[in-house]
PDB file of C-alpha atoms and ligand atoms in Angstrom:
ATOM      1  CA  MET A   1       0.215   0.004   0.032  1.00  0.00           C
ATOM      2  CA  ASN A   2       1.576   3.570  -0.624  1.00  0.00           C
ATOM      3  CA  ALA A   3       1.457   5.485   2.341  1.00  0.00           C
ATOM      4  CA  PRO A   4      -0.890   8.067   3.062  1.00  0.00           C
ATOM      5  CA  LEU A   5       1.362  11.048   2.461  1.00  0.00           C
ATOM      6  CA  ARG A   6       1.486  10.117  -1.019  1.00  0.00           C
ATOM      7  CA  ARG A   7      -2.109  10.335  -3.368  1.00  0.00           C
ATOM      8  CA  PRO A   8      -0.818   8.570  -5.904  1.00  0.00           C
ATOM      9  CA  LEU A   9      -0.498   9.798  -9.689  1.00  0.00           C
ATOM     10  CA  ILE A  10      -1.754   8.641 -13.008  1.00  0.00           C
ATOM     11  CA  ALA A  11       0.052  10.721 -15.941  1.00  0.00           C
ATOM     12  CA  GLY A  12       0.046   9.442 -19.399  1.00  0.00           C
ATOM     13  CA  ASN A  13       2.853  11.259 -21.415  1.00  0.00           C
ATOM     14  CA  TRP A  14       1.317  11.508 -25.789  1.00  0.00           C
ATOM     15  CA  LYS A  15       4.137  12.421 -27.231  1.00  0.00           C
ATOM     16  CA  MET A  16       4.128  14.165 -30.437  1.00  0.00           C
ATOM     17  CA  TYR A  17       1.107  12.815 -31.283  1.00  0.00           C
ATOM     18  CA  LYS A  18      -2.156  14.160 -31.156  1.00  0.00           C
ATOM     19  CA  THR A  19      -3.747  17.083 -32.862  1.00  0.00           C
ATOM     20  CA  ILE A  20      -6.071  19.535 -30.903  1.00  0.00           C
ATOM     21  CA  ALA A  21      -9.317  17.358 -33.089  1.00  0.00           C
ATOM     22  CA  GLU A  22      -7.881  14.177 -31.376  1.00  0.00           C
ATOM     23  CA  THR A  23      -7.454  15.887 -27.937  1.00  0.00           C
ATOM     24  CA  GLN A  24     -10.795  16.350 -27.923  1.00  0.00           C
ATOM     25  CA  ALA A  25     -11.936  12.899 -29.197  1.00  0.00           C
ATOM     26  CA  PHE A  26      -9.560  11.713 -26.278  1.00  0.00           C
ATOM     27  CA  PHE A  27     -11.163  13.624 -22.616  1.00  0.00           C
ATOM     28  CA  ASP A  28     -14.456  13.247 -24.781  1.00  0.00           C
ATOM     29  CA  GLN A  29     -13.835   8.924 -24.790  1.00  0.00           C
ATOM     30  CA  ILE A  30     -12.559   9.110 -21.593  1.00  0.00           C
ATOM     31  CA  SER A  31     -14.904  11.100 -19.886  1.00  0.00           C
ATOM     32  CA  PRO A  32     -17.186   7.684 -18.759  1.00  0.00           C
ATOM     33  CA  LEU A  33     -14.632   5.886 -18.482  1.00  0.00           C
ATOM     34  CA  ILE A  34     -13.684   7.507 -15.197  1.00  0.00           C
ATOM     35  CA  PHE A  35     -16.166   8.642 -13.485  1.00  0.00           C
ATOM     36  CA  GLU A  36     -15.801   8.796  -9.581  1.00  0.00           C
ATOM     37  CA  VAL A  37     -12.350   8.211  -9.817  1.00  0.00           C
ATOM     38  CA  ASP A  38     -10.436   9.916  -6.819  1.00  0.00           C
ATOM     39  CA  HIS A  39      -8.211   7.344  -5.267  1.00  0.00           C
ATOM     40  CA  CYS A  40      -5.624   9.425  -7.739  1.00  0.00           C
ATOM     41  CA  ASP A  41      -4.503  12.549  -9.526  1.00  0.00           C
ATOM     42  CA  LEU A  42      -4.379  12.477 -13.295  1.00  0.00           C
ATOM     43  CA  VAL A  43      -2.055  14.437 -15.471  1.00  0.00           C
ATOM     44  CA  ILE A  44      -2.096  14.583 -19.243  1.00  0.00           C
ATOM     45  CA  ALA A  45       1.133  15.256 -20.702  1.00  0.00           C
ATOM     46  CA  ALA A  46       0.052  17.046 -24.558  1.00  0.00           C
ATOM     47  CA  PRO A  47       2.170  18.935 -27.316  1.00  0.00           C
ATOM     48  CA  PHE A  48       2.289  22.668 -27.154  1.00  0.00           C
ATOM     49  CA  THR A  49      -0.431  23.039 -29.321  1.00  0.00           C
ATOM     50  CA  SER A  50      -2.857  21.117 -27.866  1.00  0.00           C
ATOM     51  CA  LEU A  51      -2.660  22.265 -24.220  1.00  0.00           C
ATOM     52  CA  ARG A  52      -5.316  24.633 -24.476  1.00  0.00           C
ATOM     53  CA  ARG A  53      -7.670  22.129 -26.069  1.00  0.00           C
ATOM     54  CA  ALA A  54      -6.537  19.420 -23.098  1.00  0.00           C
ATOM     55  CA  VAL A  55      -6.827  22.308 -20.240  1.00  0.00           C
ATOM     56  CA  GLU A  56     -10.372  23.319 -21.626  1.00  0.00           C
ATOM     57  CA  THR A  57     -11.839  19.652 -22.060  1.00  0.00           C
ATOM     58  CA  GLY A  58      -9.495  18.193 -19.204  1.00  0.00           C
ATOM     59  CA  GLU A  59      -9.520  19.945 -16.377  1.00  0.00           C
ATOM     60  CA  LYS A  60     -13.494  20.137 -16.319  1.00  0.00           C
ATOM     61  CA  LEU A  61     -13.105  15.802 -15.876  1.00  0.00           C
ATOM     62  CA  GLY A  62     -10.528  16.461 -12.898  1.00  0.00           C
ATOM     63  CA  PHE A  63      -7.231  15.982 -15.259  1.00  0.00           C
ATOM     64  CA  GLY A  64      -3.996  18.401 -14.511  1.00  0.00           C
ATOM     65  CA  ILE A  65      -2.682  18.852 -17.822  1.00  0.00           C
ATOM     66  CA  SER A  66       1.147  19.901 -18.342  1.00  0.00           C
ATOM     67  CA  ALA A  67       3.608  20.203 -20.880  1.00  0.00           C
ATOM     68  CA  GLN A  68       6.453  18.164 -22.255  1.00  0.00           C
ATOM     69  CA  ASP A  69       9.335  20.399 -21.823  1.00  0.00           C
ATOM     70  CA  LEU A  70       9.962  24.307 -21.502  1.00  0.00           C
ATOM     71  CA  TYR A  71      12.871  26.491 -21.638  1.00  0.00           C
ATOM     72  CA  TRP A  72      14.057  28.034 -18.670  1.00  0.00           C
ATOM     73  CA  GLU A  73      14.881  31.959 -19.287  1.00  0.00           C
ATOM     74  CA  LYS A  74      11.160  34.550 -19.507  1.00  0.00           C
ATOM     75  CA  GLU A  75      11.375  35.668 -23.157  1.00  0.00           C
ATOM     76  CA  GLY A  76      13.999  37.080 -25.088  1.00  0.00           C
ATOM     77  CA  ALA A  77      14.970  35.427 -29.021  1.00  0.00           C
ATOM     78  CA  TYR A  78      14.691  31.968 -28.468  1.00  0.00           C
ATOM     79  CA  THR A  79      13.266  30.980 -31.163  1.00  0.00           C
ATOM     80  CA  GLY A  80      10.996  27.355 -30.999  1.00  0.00           C
ATOM     81  CA  GLU A  81      10.676  28.009 -27.584  1.00  0.00           C
ATOM     82  CA  ILE A  82       8.029  27.972 -24.547  1.00  0.00           C
ATOM     83  CA  SER A  83       8.562  29.805 -21.230  1.00  0.00           C
ATOM     84  CA  ALA A  84       7.144  28.560 -18.471  1.00  0.00           C
ATOM     85  CA  ALA A  85       4.408  31.182 -18.243  1.00  0.00           C
ATOM     86  CA  MET A  86       4.013  30.555 -21.825  1.00  0.00           C
ATOM     87  CA  LEU A  87       2.696  27.497 -20.234  1.00  0.00           C
ATOM     88  CA  ARG A  88       0.974  28.522 -17.303  1.00  0.00           C
ATOM     89  CA  GLU A  89      -0.835  30.997 -19.095  1.00  0.00           C
ATOM     90  CA  ALA A  90      -2.155  28.347 -21.235  1.00  0.00           C
ATOM     91  CA  GLY A  91      -3.134  26.018 -17.838  1.00  0.00           C
ATOM     92  CA  CYS A  92      -0.931  23.952 -17.285  1.00  0.00           C
ATOM     93  CA  ARG A  93      -0.027  22.858 -13.887  1.00  0.00           C
ATOM     94  CA  TYR A  94       2.504  20.537 -13.972  1.00  0.00           C
ATOM     95  CA  THR A  95       5.550  20.076 -16.843  1.00  0.00           C
ATOM     96  CA  LEU A  96       7.478  17.296 -17.398  1.00  0.00           C
ATOM     97  CA  ILE A  97      11.182  18.214 -17.762  1.00  0.00           C
ATOM     98  CA  GLY A  98      14.540  15.887 -18.463  1.00  0.00           C
ATOM     99  CA  HIS A  99      12.325  12.950 -20.534  1.00  0.00           C
ATOM    100  CA  SER A 100      14.825  10.171 -21.710  1.00  0.00           C
ATOM    101  CA  GLU A 101      13.332  11.102 -25.421  1.00  0.00           C
ATOM    102  CA  ARG A 102      14.680  15.473 -24.391  1.00  0.00           C
ATOM    103  CA  ARG A 103      18.172  13.730 -23.532  1.00  0.00           C
ATOM    104  CA  GLN A 104      19.027  11.358 -26.474  1.00  0.00           C
ATOM    105  CA  PHE A 105      17.181  13.169 -29.114  1.00  0.00           C
ATOM    106  CA  PHE A 106      18.014  17.493 -28.407  1.00  0.00           C
ATOM    107  CA  GLY A 107      20.668  18.068 -26.058  1.00  0.00           C
ATOM    108  CA  GLU A 108      18.804  17.760 -22.405  1.00  0.00           C
ATOM    109  CA  ARG A 109      21.707  17.362 -20.236  1.00  0.00           C
ATOM    110  CA  ASP A 110      21.288  17.233 -16.233  1.00  0.00           C
ATOM    111  CA  GLN A 111      22.720  21.156 -15.753  1.00  0.00           C
ATOM    112  CA  THR A 112      19.568  21.628 -18.611  1.00  0.00           C
ATOM    113  CA  VAL A 113      17.575  20.127 -16.053  1.00  0.00           C
ATOM    114  CA  ASN A 114      18.603  22.005 -13.385  1.00  0.00           C
ATOM    115  CA  ARG A 115      18.080  25.396 -15.210  1.00  0.00           C
ATOM    116  CA  LYS A 116      14.290  24.150 -16.663  1.00  0.00           C
ATOM    117  CA  LEU A 117      13.610  22.734 -13.032  1.00  0.00           C
ATOM    118  CA  GLN A 118      13.931  26.738 -11.449  1.00  0.00           C
ATOM    119  CA  ALA A 119      11.784  27.716 -14.247  1.00  0.00           C
ATOM    120  CA  ALA A 120       9.347  25.415 -13.309  1.00  0.00           C
ATOM    121  CA  LEU A 121       8.792  26.580  -9.872  1.00  0.00           C
ATOM    122  CA  ALA A 122       9.763  30.301 -10.046  1.00  0.00           C
ATOM    123  CA  ALA A 123       6.476  30.162 -12.470  1.00  0.00           C
ATOM    124  CA  GLY A 124       4.368  27.675 -10.307  1.00  0.00           C
ATOM    125  CA  LEU A 125       4.441  24.807 -12.651  1.00  0.00           C
ATOM    126  CA  MET A 126       4.563  21.216 -10.890  1.00  0.00           C
ATOM    127  CA  PRO A 127       7.871  19.674 -12.475  1.00  0.00           C
ATOM    128  CA  ILE A 128       7.929  16.157 -13.519  1.00  0.00           C
ATOM    129  CA  VAL A 129      11.856  15.305 -13.359  1.00  0.00           C
ATOM    130  CA  CYS A 130      12.410  12.018 -15.182  1.00  0.00           C
ATOM    131  CA  VAL A 131      15.409  10.637 -14.930  1.00  0.00           C
ATOM    132  CA  GLY A 132      16.949   6.458 -15.175  1.00  0.00           C
ATOM    133  CA  GLU A 133      19.353   4.496 -16.685  1.00  0.00           C
ATOM    134  CA  SER A 134      20.225   3.235 -20.719  1.00  0.00           C
ATOM    135  CA  LEU A 135      20.528  -0.693 -21.567  1.00  0.00           C
ATOM    136  CA  ALA A 136      24.574  -0.161 -21.880  1.00  0.00           C
ATOM    137  CA  GLU A 137      24.750   1.493 -18.258  1.00  0.00           C
ATOM    138  CA  ARG A 138      22.617  -1.089 -16.473  1.00  0.00           C
ATOM    139  CA  GLU A 139      24.306  -3.846 -17.795  1.00  0.00           C
ATOM    140  CA  ALA A 140      27.530  -1.833 -17.274  1.00  0.00           C
ATOM    141  CA  ALA A 141      26.303  -2.148 -13.404  1.00  0.00           C
ATOM    142  CA  GLN A 142      25.904   2.098 -13.857  1.00  0.00           C
ATOM    143  CA  THR A 143      22.705   1.728 -12.521  1.00  0.00           C
ATOM    144  CA  GLU A 144      23.674   3.551  -9.315  1.00  0.00           C
ATOM    145  CA  ALA A 145      25.703   5.761 -10.512  1.00  0.00           C
ATOM    146  CA  VAL A 146      23.707   7.029 -13.357  1.00  0.00           C
ATOM    147  CA  LEU A 147      20.736   7.704 -11.065  1.00  0.00           C
ATOM    148  CA  GLN A 148      22.399   9.592  -8.343  1.00  0.00           C
ATOM    149  CA  ARG A 149      24.597  11.486 -10.618  1.00  0.00           C
ATOM    150  CA  GLN A 150      21.197  12.317 -12.337  1.00  0.00           C
ATOM    151  CA  LEU A 151      19.011  13.514  -9.358  1.00  0.00           C
ATOM    152  CA  ALA A 152      22.301  15.430  -7.576  1.00  0.00           C
ATOM    153  CA  ALA A 153      23.399  17.891 -10.872  1.00  0.00           C
ATOM    154  CA  GLY A 154      19.449  17.359 -11.550  1.00  0.00           C
ATOM    155  CA  LEU A 155      18.195  18.914  -8.377  1.00  0.00           C
ATOM    156  CA  ALA A 156      21.287  21.112  -7.249  1.00  0.00           C
ATOM    157  CA  GLY A 157      20.584  24.089  -5.163  1.00  0.00           C
ATOM    158  CA  LEU A 158      17.026  23.438  -4.454  1.00  0.00           C
ATOM    159  CA  THR A 159      15.821  24.184  -0.364  1.00  0.00           C
ATOM    160  CA  GLU A 160      13.647  21.835   1.172  1.00  0.00           C
ATOM    161  CA  ALA A 161      10.454  23.723   0.633  1.00  0.00           C
ATOM    162  CA  ALA A 162      10.953  24.225  -3.051  1.00  0.00           C
ATOM    163  CA  PHE A 163      11.743  20.856  -4.153  1.00  0.00           C
ATOM    164  CA  SER A 164       7.860  20.608  -2.205  1.00  0.00           C
ATOM    165  CA  PRO A 165       5.903  20.176  -5.552  1.00  0.00           C
ATOM    166  CA  ILE A 166       8.667  18.114  -7.377  1.00  0.00           C
ATOM    167  CA  ILE A 167       7.116  14.830  -8.647  1.00  0.00           C
ATOM    168  CA  ILE A 168      10.301  12.061 -10.036  1.00  0.00           C
ATOM    169  CA  ALA A 169       9.494   9.868 -12.697  1.00  0.00           C
ATOM    170  CA  TYR A 170      11.812   6.773 -13.132  1.00  0.00           C
ATOM    171  CA  GLU A 171      12.204   5.467 -16.424  1.00  0.00           C
ATOM    172  CA  PRO A 172      15.118   3.043 -17.090  1.00  0.00           C
ATOM    173  CA  VAL A 173      16.101   3.858 -21.093  1.00  0.00           C
ATOM    174  CA  TRP A 174      15.324  -0.083 -21.980  1.00  0.00           C
ATOM    175  CA  ALA A 175      11.784  -0.040 -20.605  1.00  0.00           C
ATOM    176  CA  ILE A 176      10.668   3.131 -23.036  1.00  0.00           C
ATOM    177  CA  GLY A 177       8.581   1.915 -25.798  1.00  0.00           C
ATOM    178  CA  THR A 178       9.976  -1.189 -26.281  1.00  0.00           C
ATOM    179  CA  GLY A 179       8.065  -3.567 -24.469  1.00  0.00           C
ATOM    180  CA  ARG A 180       9.966  -4.539 -21.938  1.00  0.00           C
ATOM    181  CA  THR A 181       8.534  -3.324 -18.614  1.00  0.00           C
ATOM    182  CA  ALA A 182      10.832  -3.415 -15.260  1.00  0.00           C
ATOM    183  CA  THR A 183       9.815  -6.237 -13.562  1.00  0.00           C
ATOM    184  CA  PRO A 184       7.865  -4.592 -10.068  1.00  0.00           C
ATOM    185  CA  GLU A 185      10.530  -5.715  -8.097  1.00  0.00           C
ATOM    186  CA  ILE A 186      13.759  -4.128 -10.540  1.00  0.00           C
ATOM    187  CA  ALA A 187      11.058  -0.620 -10.039  1.00  0.00           C
ATOM    188  CA  GLN A 188      11.371  -0.748  -6.730  1.00  0.00           C
ATOM    189  CA  GLN A 189      14.437  -1.834  -6.541  1.00  0.00           C
ATOM    190  CA  ALA A 190      15.117   1.927  -8.087  1.00  0.00           C
ATOM    191  CA  HIS A 191      12.679   3.606  -6.688  1.00  0.00           C
ATOM    192  CA  ALA A 192      13.539   3.189  -3.254  1.00  0.00           C
ATOM    193  CA  PHE A 193      17.093   3.867  -4.628  1.00  0.00           C
ATOM    194  CA  ILE A 194      16.137   7.047  -5.534  1.00  0.00           C
ATOM    195  CA  ARG A 195      13.851   8.036  -2.291  1.00  0.00           C
ATOM    196  CA  ASN A 196      17.455   7.378  -0.536  1.00  0.00           C
ATOM    197  CA  GLN A 197      19.271   9.593  -2.251  1.00  0.00           C
ATOM    198  CA  LEU A 198      16.519  12.349  -1.968  1.00  0.00           C
ATOM    199  CA  ALA A 199      16.603  12.549   1.585  1.00  0.00           C
ATOM    200  CA  GLY A 200      20.324  12.814   1.393  1.00  0.00           C
ATOM    201  CA  LEU A 201      19.882  15.523  -1.242  1.00  0.00           C
ATOM    202  CA  VAL A 202      16.856  17.273   0.479  1.00  0.00           C
ATOM    203  CA  SER A 203      15.847  15.679   3.524  1.00  0.00           C
ATOM    204  CA  PRO A 204      14.269  12.071   4.828  1.00  0.00           C
ATOM    205  CA  LEU A 205      10.331  14.661   5.235  1.00  0.00           C
ATOM    206  CA  ALA A 206      10.739  15.594   2.053  1.00  0.00           C
ATOM    207  CA  ALA A 207      11.848  12.250   0.564  1.00  0.00           C
ATOM    208  CA  GLU A 208       8.655  10.294   2.331  1.00  0.00           C
ATOM    209  CA  ARG A 209       6.408  12.741   0.473  1.00  0.00           C
ATOM    210  CA  CYS A 210       7.951  12.718  -3.093  1.00  0.00           C
ATOM    211  CA  ARG A 211       5.377  10.784  -4.984  1.00  0.00           C
ATOM    212  CA  ILE A 212       8.188   8.944  -7.699  1.00  0.00           C
ATOM    213  CA  LEU A 213       6.801   7.572 -10.703  1.00  0.00           C
ATOM    214  CA  TYR A 214       7.602   4.132 -12.609  1.00  0.00           C
ATOM    215  CA  GLY A 215       7.781   4.685 -16.630  1.00  0.00           C
ATOM    216  CA  GLY A 216       8.529   2.391 -19.496  1.00  0.00           C
ATOM    217  CA  SER A 217       5.961  -0.072 -21.242  1.00  0.00           C
ATOM    218  CA  VAL A 218       3.185   0.889 -19.005  1.00  0.00           C
ATOM    219  CA  LYS A 219       0.162  -1.018 -19.463  1.00  0.00           C
ATOM    220  CA  PRO A 220      -3.529  -2.200 -18.573  1.00  0.00           C
ATOM    221  CA  ASP A 221      -1.531  -5.558 -17.574  1.00  0.00           C
ATOM    222  CA  ASN A 222       1.284  -4.845 -15.414  1.00  0.00           C
ATOM    223  CA  ILE A 223      -0.099  -1.417 -13.469  1.00  0.00           C
ATOM    224  CA  SER A 224      -1.202  -2.902 -10.531  1.00  0.00           C
ATOM    225  CA  GLY A 225       1.414  -5.125  -9.796  1.00  0.00           C
ATOM    226  CA  LEU A 226       4.105  -2.012  -9.706  1.00  0.00           C
ATOM    227  CA  MET A 227       1.786  -0.273  -7.806  1.00  0.00           C
ATOM    228  CA  ALA A 228       1.530  -2.732  -5.415  1.00  0.00           C
ATOM    229  CA  GLN A 229       5.129  -1.888  -4.533  1.00  0.00           C
ATOM    230  CA  PRO A 230       5.653   0.758  -1.107  1.00  0.00           C
ATOM    231  CA  ASP A 231       7.569   2.928  -2.886  1.00  0.00           C
ATOM    232  CA  ILE A 232       5.890   3.014  -6.660  1.00  0.00           C
ATOM    233  CA  ASP A 233       3.583   6.013  -6.439  1.00  0.00           C
ATOM    234  CA  GLY A 234       2.143   5.864 -10.125  1.00  0.00           C
ATOM    235  CA  ALA A 235       2.731   6.031 -13.494  1.00  0.00           C
ATOM    236  CA  LEU A 236       4.408   8.179 -16.156  1.00  0.00           C
ATOM    237  CA  VAL A 237       3.223   5.764 -19.892  1.00  0.00           C
ATOM    238  CA  GLY A 238       3.788   6.933 -22.717  1.00  0.00           C
ATOM    239  CA  GLY A 239       1.996   4.394 -25.998  1.00  0.00           C
ATOM    240  CA  ALA A 240      -0.783   3.224 -23.783  1.00  0.00           C
ATOM    241  CA  SER A 241      -2.292   6.610 -23.054  1.00  0.00           C
ATOM    242  CA  LEU A 242      -2.544   7.168 -26.330  1.00  0.00           C
ATOM    243  CA  ASP A 243      -5.895   5.140 -26.320  1.00  0.00           C
ATOM    244  CA  ALA A 244      -8.903   6.691 -23.447  1.00  0.00           C
ATOM    245  CA  GLY A 245      -9.756   2.639 -23.124  1.00  0.00           C
ATOM    246  CA  SER A 246      -6.143   1.687 -21.773  1.00  0.00           C
ATOM    247  CA  PHE A 247      -5.754   4.583 -20.121  1.00  0.00           C
ATOM    248  CA  ALA A 248      -8.878   4.354 -18.093  1.00  0.00           C
ATOM    249  CA  ALA A 249      -8.293   0.941 -17.208  1.00  0.00           C
ATOM    250  CA  ILE A 250      -4.467   1.823 -15.735  1.00  0.00           C
ATOM    251  CA  VAL A 251      -5.917   4.679 -13.912  1.00  0.00           C
ATOM    252  CA  ARG A 252      -8.155   1.806 -12.620  1.00  0.00           C
ATOM    253  CA  TYR A 253      -5.453  -0.420 -11.619  1.00  0.00           C
ATOM    254  CA  GLN A 254      -6.716  -0.697  -8.041  1.00  0.00           C
ATOM    255  CA  GLU A 255      -9.708  -2.862  -9.505  1.00  0.00           C
ATOM    256  CA  THR A 256      -8.186  -5.682 -10.953  1.00  0.00           C
ATOM    257  CA  ARG A 257      -5.395  -5.387  -7.915  1.00  0.00           C
TER     258      ARG A 257
HETATM  259  P1  PGA Q 301       6.032   4.178 -22.812  1.00  0.00           P
HETATM  260  O1  PGA Q 301       6.255   5.497 -22.791  1.00  0.00           O
HETATM  261  O2  PGA Q 301       5.023   3.903 -21.345  1.00  0.00           O
HETATM  262  O3  PGA Q 301       5.507   3.777 -24.491  1.00  0.00           O
HETATM  263  O4  PGA Q 301       7.398   3.105 -22.834  1.00  0.00           O
HETATM  264  C1  PGA Q 301       6.438   6.191 -21.269  1.00  0.00           C
HETATM  265  C2  PGA Q 301       7.498   7.417 -21.434  1.00  0.00           C
HETATM  266  O5  PGA Q 301       8.318   7.281 -22.132  1.00  0.00           O
HETATM  267  O6  PGA Q 301       7.251   8.609 -20.861  1.00  0.00           O
END
């Protein structure tokens, strides 16, 4: 069971999928399927162009809307970038930061994660900070060293008070989009390690309160085993969040426990 001080959170990460019309259709379809769900927080991370529609249709259904990335400057000559204040104005309450696809394909580094994190917090966004090792790093027994580095550099310079809205997502890169989910035991081990690191980096109480989500091939048939782990407080769902039926089944994980 999750400790009562950590409310479960199920988040969908749509990546570069869903137009405005498809965003509307998703919320229309999921509406009757999540009726009366109140055991967890619900989040959808939509592409920039669909955020406004997601806010307008999703918030009424209880979803908090998240961006998938942001830039750390307030404004300026940064062609193609979006600021935290722009996301707030669009109605976002959350933002992903440091997703492994940003790290792999778009040059995200621990230092840029930290700058984005500071900007998001200053604007009142709740950051979902993604960490996780690659297959090569896991096979070389570097998982803990990678997580330690990503957390220490990514969270550098935060006070305990500033840390409190932060959500961490543990997403082993080898499990993302591969259908190869971490077993609940492997995921639990990494989550416990992360919580331990947070205790040292921030404080034991902050670590105890921090929600740590698992991400990487989460599906309706593996979510309940993951959620049964003591340090897994929710999920960040990619592929299976695109379909209203499968995302609703994940959200209702406690019914199949
Ligand atoms: P996946 O993606 O569920 O498709 O593996 C997870 C993520 O990238 O957040």
